[in-house]
mmCIF file of C-alpha atoms in Angstrom:
data_model
loop_
_atom_site.group_PDB
_atom_site.id
_atom_site.type_symbol
_atom_site.label_atom_id
_atom_site.label_comp_id
_atom_site.label_asym_id
_atom_site.label_seq_id
_atom_site.Cartn_x
_atom_site.Cartn_y
_atom_site.Cartn_z
ATOM 1 C CA MET A 1 23.369 271.964 196.869
ATOM 2 C CA THR A 2 23.724 271.113 193.200
ATOM 3 C CA ASP A 3 21.311 268.828 191.356
ATOM 4 C CA SER A 4 23.980 266.036 191.206
ATOM 5 C CA GLU A 5 24.549 266.295 195.010
ATOM 6 C CA ALA A 6 20.834 266.206 195.690
ATOM 7 C CA TYR A 7 20.450 263.168 193.456
ATOM 8 C CA SER A 8 23.389 261.479 195.170
ATOM 9 C CA ASP A 9 21.844 262.271 198.552
ATOM 10 C CA ARG A 10 18.473 260.749 197.501
ATOM 11 C CA SER A 11 20.251 257.683 196.117
ATOM 12 C CA SER A 12 22.150 257.105 199.326
ATOM 13 C CA VAL A 13 18.949 257.424 201.384
ATOM 14 C CA ARG A 14 17.172 254.962 199.158
ATOM 15 C CA ALA A 15 20.137 252.524 199.307
ATOM 16 C CA ALA A 16 20.177 252.752 203.127
ATOM 17 C CA HIS A 17 16.476 252.101 203.218
ATOM 18 C CA GLU A 18 16.784 249.090 200.921
ATOM 19 C CA ASP A 19 19.579 247.655 203.071
ATOM 20 C CA HIS A 20 17.400 248.187 206.163
ATOM 21 C CA VAL A 21 14.477 246.132 204.855
ATOM 22 C CA THR A 22 15.992 243.528 202.587
ATOM 23 C CA GLY A 23 18.385 240.564 202.671
ATOM 24 C CA PHE A 24 17.047 238.674 205.698
ATOM 25 C CA SER A 25 16.488 234.976 206.277
ATOM 26 C CA GLY A 26 13.662 235.326 208.892
ATOM 27 C CA CYS A 27 13.104 233.645 212.157
ATOM 28 C CA GLN A 28 12.039 230.256 213.546
ATOM 29 C CA TRP A 29 8.621 228.973 212.392
ATOM 30 C CA TYR A 30 7.276 228.873 215.973
ATOM 31 C CA GLU A 31 8.179 232.537 216.414
ATOM 32 C CA VAL A 32 5.773 233.313 213.472
ATOM 33 C CA VAL A 33 3.013 231.393 215.286
ATOM 34 C CA LEU A 34 3.766 233.133 218.582
ATOM 35 C CA CYS A 35 3.664 236.575 216.903
ATOM 36 C CA LEU A 36 0.228 235.950 215.460
ATOM 37 C CA TYR A 37 -1.144 233.957 218.416
ATOM 38 C CA PRO A 38 -1.774 236.786 220.974
ATOM 39 C CA LEU A 39 -4.558 238.250 218.889
ATOM 40 C CA PHE A 40 -6.701 235.181 219.486
ATOM 41 C CA PRO A 41 -6.697 235.058 223.307
ATOM 42 C CA SER A 42 -6.973 238.899 223.263
ATOM 43 C CA THR A 43 -10.111 238.602 221.258
ATOM 44 C CA LEU A 44 -11.622 236.079 223.703
ATOM 45 C CA LEU A 45 -10.508 238.248 226.631
ATOM 46 C CA ILE A 46 -12.076 241.406 225.157
ATOM 47 C CA ASN A 47 -15.323 239.620 224.332
ATOM 48 C CA ARG A 48 -15.664 238.474 227.929
ATOM 49 C CA LEU A 49 -14.746 241.826 229.370
ATOM 50 C CA LEU A 50 -17.210 243.689 227.252
ATOM 51 C CA SER A 51 -19.897 241.191 228.111
ATOM 52 C CA ALA A 52 -19.214 241.680 231.775
ATOM 53 C CA VAL A 53 -19.146 245.439 231.889
ATOM 54 C CA GLY A 54 -22.226 245.803 229.726
ATOM 55 C CA TRP A 55 -21.474 249.290 228.556
ATOM 56 C CA THR A 56 -24.179 250.923 226.454
ATOM 57 C CA ARG A 57 -23.284 252.223 223.000
ATOM 58 C CA ASN A 58 -23.564 255.901 223.784
ATOM 59 C CA ASN A 59 -20.653 258.289 223.189
ATOM 60 C CA TYR A 60 -19.000 257.534 226.546
ATOM 61 C CA GLY A 61 -19.585 253.789 226.183
ATOM 62 C CA LEU A 62 -18.126 253.739 222.643
ATOM 63 C CA CYS A 63 -14.969 255.708 223.807
ATOM 64 C CA MET A 64 -14.464 253.204 226.690
ATOM 65 C CA LEU A 65 -15.040 250.228 224.332
ATOM 66 C CA LEU A 66 -12.427 251.630 221.932
ATOM 67 C CA LEU A 67 -9.932 252.250 224.718
ATOM 68 C CA LEU A 68 -10.367 248.749 226.121
ATOM 69 C CA GLU A 69 -10.035 247.078 222.778
ATOM 70 C CA VAL A 70 -6.875 249.053 221.999
ATOM 71 C CA LEU A 71 -5.338 248.064 225.398
ATOM 72 C CA VAL A 72 -6.314 244.400 225.169
ATOM 73 C CA CYS A 73 -5.855 243.698 221.408
ATOM 74 C CA VAL A 74 -3.738 246.305 219.809
ATOM 75 C CA VAL A 75 -1.058 246.946 222.453
ATOM 76 C CA PRO A 76 -0.103 243.219 222.773
ATOM 77 C CA ALA A 77 0.010 242.870 219.022
ATOM 78 C CA ILE A 78 2.408 245.734 218.687
ATOM 79 C CA ALA A 79 4.455 244.677 221.750
ATOM 80 C CA VAL A 80 5.277 241.175 220.402
ATOM 81 C CA LEU A 81 6.555 242.690 217.193
ATOM 82 C CA THR A 82 8.679 245.350 218.897
ATOM 83 C CA LEU A 83 9.573 245.756 222.563
ATOM 84 C CA LEU A 84 8.615 242.224 223.797
ATOM 85 C CA GLN A 85 9.943 240.287 220.818
ATOM 86 C CA GLN A 86 12.280 238.368 223.115
ATOM 87 C CA HIS A 87 9.382 237.305 225.372
ATOM 88 C CA LEU A 88 6.929 235.746 222.961
ATOM 89 C CA ILE A 89 6.160 232.663 225.029
ATOM 90 C CA THR A 90 5.606 234.784 228.145
ATOM 91 C CA VAL A 91 3.197 237.106 226.344
ATOM 92 C CA ALA A 92 1.299 234.152 224.821
ATOM 93 C CA ALA A 93 1.106 232.336 228.117
ATOM 94 C CA THR A 94 -0.077 235.437 230.033
ATOM 95 C CA LEU A 95 -2.803 236.318 227.563
ATOM 96 C CA THR A 96 -3.938 232.651 227.499
ATOM 97 C CA ILE A 97 -4.227 232.554 231.292
ATOM 98 C CA LEU A 98 -6.081 235.860 231.448
ATOM 99 C CA ALA A 99 -8.472 234.721 228.722
ATOM 100 C CA ALA A 100 -9.102 231.472 230.484
ATOM 101 C CA ILE A 101 -9.769 233.246 233.765
ATOM 102 C CA ALA A 102 -12.088 235.629 232.072
ATOM 103 C CA ALA A 103 -13.970 232.757 230.413
ATOM 104 C CA LEU A 104 -14.402 230.906 233.734
ATOM 105 C CA TRP A 105 -15.198 233.803 236.044
ATOM 106 C CA THR A 106 -17.163 236.183 233.721
ATOM 107 C CA HIS A 107 -20.474 234.775 232.745
ATOM 108 C CA PRO A 108 -21.932 236.731 229.833
ATOM 109 C CA TYR A 109 -25.543 236.044 230.827
ATOM 110 C CA SER A 110 -25.432 237.168 234.427
ATOM 111 C CA SER A 111 -28.004 239.876 233.868
ATOM 112 C CA PRO A 112 -30.499 240.830 231.124
ATOM 113 C CA ARG A 113 -28.356 243.915 230.278
ATOM 114 C CA ASN A 114 -25.155 241.838 229.978
ATOM 115 C CA LYS A 115 -27.074 239.200 227.988
ATOM 116 C CA GLN A 116 -28.008 241.812 225.411
ATOM 117 C CA ALA A 117 -24.431 243.204 225.319
ATOM 118 C CA ALA A 118 -23.048 239.680 224.905
ATOM 119 C CA ARG A 119 -25.392 239.111 221.922
ATOM 120 C CA GLU A 120 -24.245 242.352 220.296
ATOM 121 C CA GLU A 121 -20.576 241.601 220.843
ATOM 122 C CA GLY A 122 -21.078 238.058 219.678
ATOM 123 C CA LYS A 123 -22.227 239.361 216.332
ATOM 124 C CA VAL A 124 -19.124 241.520 216.062
ATOM 125 C CA CYS A 125 -16.780 238.690 216.991
ATOM 126 C CA ALA A 126 -17.894 236.205 214.341
ATOM 127 C CA SER A 127 -15.043 233.952 213.211
ATOM 128 C CA LEU A 128 -14.649 235.580 209.756
ATOM 129 C CA THR A 129 -14.624 239.012 211.229
ATOM 130 C CA LEU A 130 -12.005 237.868 213.733
ATOM 131 C CA VAL A 131 -9.743 236.438 211.073
ATOM 132 C CA ARG A 132 -10.032 239.579 208.923
ATOM 133 C CA GLY A 133 -9.226 241.703 211.983
ATOM 134 C CA VAL A 134 -6.239 239.581 212.904
ATOM 135 C CA VAL A 135 -4.757 239.750 209.425
ATOM 136 C CA GLY A 136 -5.518 243.431 208.935
ATOM 137 C CA LEU A 137 -4.178 244.474 212.316
ATOM 138 C CA GLY A 138 -1.044 242.369 212.118
ATOM 139 C CA THR A 139 -0.317 243.499 208.552
ATOM 140 C CA ALA A 140 -0.777 247.143 209.386
ATOM 141 C CA ILE A 141 1.471 247.007 212.375
ATOM 142 C CA ALA A 142 4.197 245.131 210.537
ATOM 143 C CA ILE A 143 4.119 247.395 207.481
ATOM 144 C CA LEU A 144 4.368 250.549 209.562
ATOM 145 C CA ALA A 145 6.956 249.172 212.030
ATOM 146 C CA VAL A 146 9.345 247.547 209.591
ATOM 147 C CA ASP A 147 10.978 250.804 208.711
ATOM 148 C CA PHE A 148 12.047 251.419 212.253
ATOM 149 C CA HIS A 149 14.918 249.895 214.203
ATOM 150 C CA VAL A 150 12.532 248.775 217.031
ATOM 151 C CA PHE A 151 11.185 246.166 214.618
ATOM 152 C CA PRO A 152 13.404 243.050 214.698
ATOM 153 C CA ARG A 153 15.069 242.422 211.404
ATOM 154 C CA ARG A 154 14.370 238.692 211.722
ATOM 155 C CA PHE A 155 10.642 239.471 211.444
ATOM 156 C CA ALA A 156 11.020 241.384 208.129
ATOM 157 C CA LYS A 157 10.214 239.601 204.842
ATOM 158 C CA THR A 158 12.619 236.902 203.842
ATOM 159 C CA GLU A 159 14.689 237.394 200.696
ATOM 160 C CA GLU A 160 15.008 233.751 199.466
ATOM 161 C CA PHE A 161 14.326 231.102 202.139
ATOM 162 C CA GLY A 162 12.941 231.114 205.676
ATOM 163 C CA PHE A 163 9.941 232.135 207.769
ATOM 164 C CA SER A 164 8.821 235.523 209.031
ATOM 165 C CA PRO A 165 5.644 237.159 210.290
ATOM 166 C CA MET A 166 5.582 239.548 207.358
ATOM 167 C CA ASP A 167 5.559 236.606 204.883
ATOM 168 C CA THR A 168 2.071 235.640 206.163
ATOM 169 C CA GLY A 169 0.296 238.823 205.033
ATOM 170 C CA ALA A 170 -0.270 238.053 201.356
ATOM 171 C CA ALA A 171 -1.492 234.544 202.001
ATOM 172 C CA GLY A 172 -3.764 235.760 204.807
ATOM 173 C CA PHE A 173 -5.411 238.419 202.687
ATOM 174 C CA LEU A 174 -5.843 235.950 199.792
ATOM 175 C CA LEU A 175 -7.491 233.404 202.231
ATOM 176 C CA ILE A 176 -9.875 236.015 203.528
ATOM 177 C CA ASN A 177 -10.793 237.182 200.101
ATOM 178 C CA ALA A 178 -11.476 233.617 199.029
ATOM 179 C CA VAL A 179 -13.635 232.822 202.106
ATOM 180 C CA VAL A 180 -15.826 235.870 201.431
ATOM 181 C CA ASP A 181 -16.041 235.218 197.686
ATOM 182 C CA VAL A 182 -17.265 231.647 197.951
ATOM 183 C CA LYS A 183 -19.744 232.174 200.742
ATOM 184 C CA PRO A 184 -23.075 230.459 199.691
ATOM 185 C CA SER A 185 -24.980 233.547 200.835
ATOM 186 C CA ILE A 186 -23.249 235.713 198.202
ATOM 187 C CA ASN A 187 -24.732 235.476 194.716
ATOM 188 C CA PHE A 188 -22.077 235.024 191.961
ATOM 189 C CA SER A 189 -22.276 237.122 188.820
ATOM 190 C CA VAL A 190 -19.764 237.876 186.123
ATOM 191 C CA ARG A 191 -20.495 241.560 186.525
ATOM 192 C CA LYS A 192 -19.511 241.472 190.210
ATOM 193 C CA LEU A 193 -16.379 239.488 189.357
ATOM 194 C CA VAL A 194 -15.284 241.924 186.651
ATOM 195 C CA TRP A 195 -15.929 244.939 188.937
ATOM 196 C CA SER A 196 -14.016 243.547 191.921
ATOM 197 C CA THR A 197 -11.167 242.488 189.723
ATOM 198 C CA ALA A 198 -11.106 245.860 187.978
ATOM 199 C CA MET A 199 -10.745 247.591 191.370
ATOM 200 C CA LEU A 200 -7.793 245.335 192.258
ATOM 201 C CA LEU A 201 -6.159 246.062 188.924
ATOM 202 C CA LEU A 202 -6.682 249.740 189.467
ATOM 203 C CA LEU A 203 -4.881 249.540 192.808
ATOM 204 C CA GLY A 204 -2.112 247.494 191.209
ATOM 205 C CA PHE A 205 -1.503 250.090 188.464
ATOM 206 C CA ALA A 206 -1.759 252.859 191.058
ATOM 207 C CA ARG A 207 1.026 251.240 193.137
ATOM 208 C CA LEU A 208 3.141 250.480 190.061
ATOM 209 C CA LEU A 209 2.951 254.085 188.836
ATOM 210 C CA SER A 210 3.430 255.670 192.264
ATOM 211 C CA VAL A 211 6.491 253.602 193.008
ATOM 212 C CA SER A 212 8.002 254.489 189.628
ATOM 213 C CA ALA A 213 7.100 258.184 189.950
ATOM 214 C CA THR A 214 8.455 258.613 193.456
ATOM 215 C CA ASP A 215 11.567 256.380 192.907
ATOM 216 C CA TYR A 216 10.611 254.432 195.944
ATOM 217 C CA GLN A 217 12.651 251.302 196.709
ATOM 218 C CA HIS A 218 11.055 248.229 195.070
ATOM 219 C CA HIS A 219 11.984 244.625 195.735
ATOM 220 C CA VAL A 220 11.887 242.825 192.390
ATOM 221 C CA SER A 221 12.590 239.591 194.256
ATOM 222 C CA GLU A 222 9.151 239.763 195.833
ATOM 223 C CA TYR A 223 6.686 239.799 192.962
ATOM 224 C CA GLY A 224 8.885 240.782 190.009
ATOM 225 C CA THR A 225 9.576 243.934 188.055
ATOM 226 C CA HIS A 226 5.963 244.987 187.177
ATOM 227 C CA SER A 227 3.804 242.726 189.321
ATOM 228 C CA ASN A 228 2.602 243.372 192.857
ATOM 229 C CA PHE A 229 0.163 241.791 195.279
ATOM 230 C CA PHE A 230 -2.907 243.527 193.774
ATOM 231 C CA PHE A 231 -2.168 242.089 190.400
ATOM 232 C CA VAL A 232 -1.624 238.613 191.868
ATOM 233 C CA LEU A 233 -4.857 238.771 193.841
ATOM 234 C CA ALA A 234 -6.762 240.034 190.790
ATOM 235 C CA ALA A 235 -5.364 237.191 188.588
ATOM 236 C CA THR A 236 -6.052 234.550 191.231
ATOM 237 C CA LYS A 237 -9.662 235.791 191.759
ATOM 238 C CA MET A 238 -10.493 236.029 188.049
ATOM 239 C CA ILE A 239 -9.219 232.468 187.385
ATOM 240 C CA CYS A 240 -10.256 230.706 190.577
ATOM 241 C CA LEU A 241 -13.645 232.139 191.548
ATOM 242 C CA PRO A 242 -15.655 230.754 188.606
ATOM 243 C CA VAL A 243 -14.001 227.358 189.155
ATOM 244 C CA CYS A 244 -14.840 227.386 192.823
ATOM 245 C CA ARG A 245 -18.486 228.213 192.033
ATOM 246 C CA ALA A 246 -18.743 225.500 189.339
ATOM 247 C CA LEU A 247 -17.069 222.526 191.049
ATOM 248 C CA SER A 248 -18.123 220.453 194.090
ATOM 249 C CA ARG A 249 -16.238 220.521 197.332
ATOM 250 C CA PRO A 250 -14.598 217.102 196.985
ATOM 251 C CA LEU A 251 -13.470 217.977 193.452
ATOM 252 C CA LEU A 252 -12.160 221.375 194.597
ATOM 253 C CA ALA A 253 -10.189 219.666 197.408
ATOM 254 C CA THR A 254 -8.653 217.356 194.794
ATOM 255 C CA VAL A 255 -7.783 220.339 192.525
ATOM 256 C CA GLY A 256 -6.314 222.172 195.558
ATOM 257 C CA MET A 257 -4.018 219.234 196.417
ATOM 258 C CA LEU A 258 -2.905 218.917 192.832
ATOM 259 C CA LEU A 259 -2.109 222.672 192.674
ATOM 260 C CA THR A 260 -0.125 222.302 195.890
ATOM 261 C CA VAL A 261 1.935 219.468 194.495
ATOM 262 C CA SER A 262 2.320 221.518 191.261
ATOM 263 C CA GLN A 263 3.624 224.454 193.276
ATOM 264 C CA HIS A 264 6.200 222.227 194.919
ATOM 265 C CA PHE A 265 7.533 220.934 191.621
ATOM 266 C CA ASN A 266 7.326 224.409 190.152
ATOM 267 C CA THR A 267 9.531 225.730 192.975
ATOM 268 C CA VAL A 268 12.074 222.934 192.688
ATOM 269 C CA MET A 269 12.312 223.139 188.848
ATOM 270 C CA HIS A 270 12.596 226.889 188.610
ATOM 271 C CA GLU A 271 14.486 227.704 191.807
ATOM 272 C CA SER A 272 17.709 228.641 190.055
ATOM 273 C CA TRP A 273 15.832 230.756 187.512
ATOM 274 C CA VAL A 274 13.805 232.666 190.121
ATOM 275 C CA LEU A 275 16.628 233.111 192.679
ATOM 276 C CA GLY A 276 19.447 233.586 190.215
ATOM 277 C CA ASP A 277 20.599 236.563 188.258
ATOM 278 C CA ALA A 278 18.968 235.624 184.915
ATOM 279 C CA PRO A 279 18.222 238.613 182.775
ATOM 280 C CA ARG A 280 14.790 240.106 182.936
ATOM 281 C CA ASP A 281 14.576 240.707 179.176
ATOM 282 C CA SER A 282 10.914 239.636 178.690
ATOM 283 C CA PHE A 283 7.664 240.129 180.541
ATOM 284 C CA MET A 284 7.711 236.537 181.847
ATOM 285 C CA ALA A 285 11.328 236.787 182.982
ATOM 286 C CA ALA A 286 10.750 240.212 184.571
ATOM 287 C CA ASN A 287 7.854 238.892 186.594
ATOM 288 C CA ARG A 288 8.953 235.285 187.132
ATOM 289 C CA GLU A 289 8.447 235.410 190.924
ATOM 290 C CA SER A 290 4.688 235.964 190.549
ATOM 291 C CA LEU A 291 4.324 233.507 187.677
ATOM 292 C CA VAL A 292 6.091 230.615 189.452
ATOM 293 C CA ALA A 293 4.094 231.245 192.672
ATOM 294 C CA MET A 294 0.622 231.335 190.999
ATOM 295 C CA PRO A 295 -0.198 227.577 191.569
ATOM 296 C CA GLY A 296 0.418 228.165 195.296
ATOM 297 C CA TYR A 297 -1.916 231.222 195.379
ATOM 298 C CA ALA A 298 -4.538 229.231 193.493
ATOM 299 C CA ALA A 299 -4.180 226.329 195.911
ATOM 300 C CA ILE A 300 -4.829 228.632 198.832
ATOM 301 C CA TYR A 301 -7.828 230.225 197.202
#
């Protein structure tokens, strides 16, 4: 095979991959909710089951805990995004009923041993940990599954308008990052802010360079030509965290609402520029998707 034939073959593979993961308008909004929902009753169910069995944390107990968590939490999360994507309501109802039965029939304090196990599992299942786990697990499954035909195309990221489960990932990670950053128990310092932001920038440059070096398909309609999620998160954190630490909650709520309104007007005013075929002949034009969306990211933070 000549060099030109090899290049042509790589180009055709890349084009086929791009066609497989782009150009979609998403699904119904309630399907997004139903795709994410099973992780919540699954968490309640696994918490009650672990409290009931009261396994000790030796090697055997940890293996059984891991197996049970995979079966109860991970398998349903994968199923609703793949094989059971046509039965979302059935899966949600089934898990809700099972979780309710477990909550009613399984008393976590039926014995001293189970009481201790319930306390240990209760620490693990704190709300923040739960949300982080839900977002992390859902994002990991979607990112890995989107390249395969078993993943419904309507669940892939939308190109211009619409809803999809994959569109929730960036906002979810931003929300988690914000909740952790502004916790009163965490002391704020400029040094910590610079360090954490530098790590995000490093990841952003690593992604930018690796995508360019490997000629991997890149959706400029997502964040722009040079920008990516790590750059957006770093910029949002650098700008918003000092503001969140300095202002009172009522004032922050007001700022958040103003930013939300600003994002709406930003989207309406620049819709044709962002979604059109305007030349990307400057840094702002090349990364207009990220710049126009910044008030929205700041509002979430």
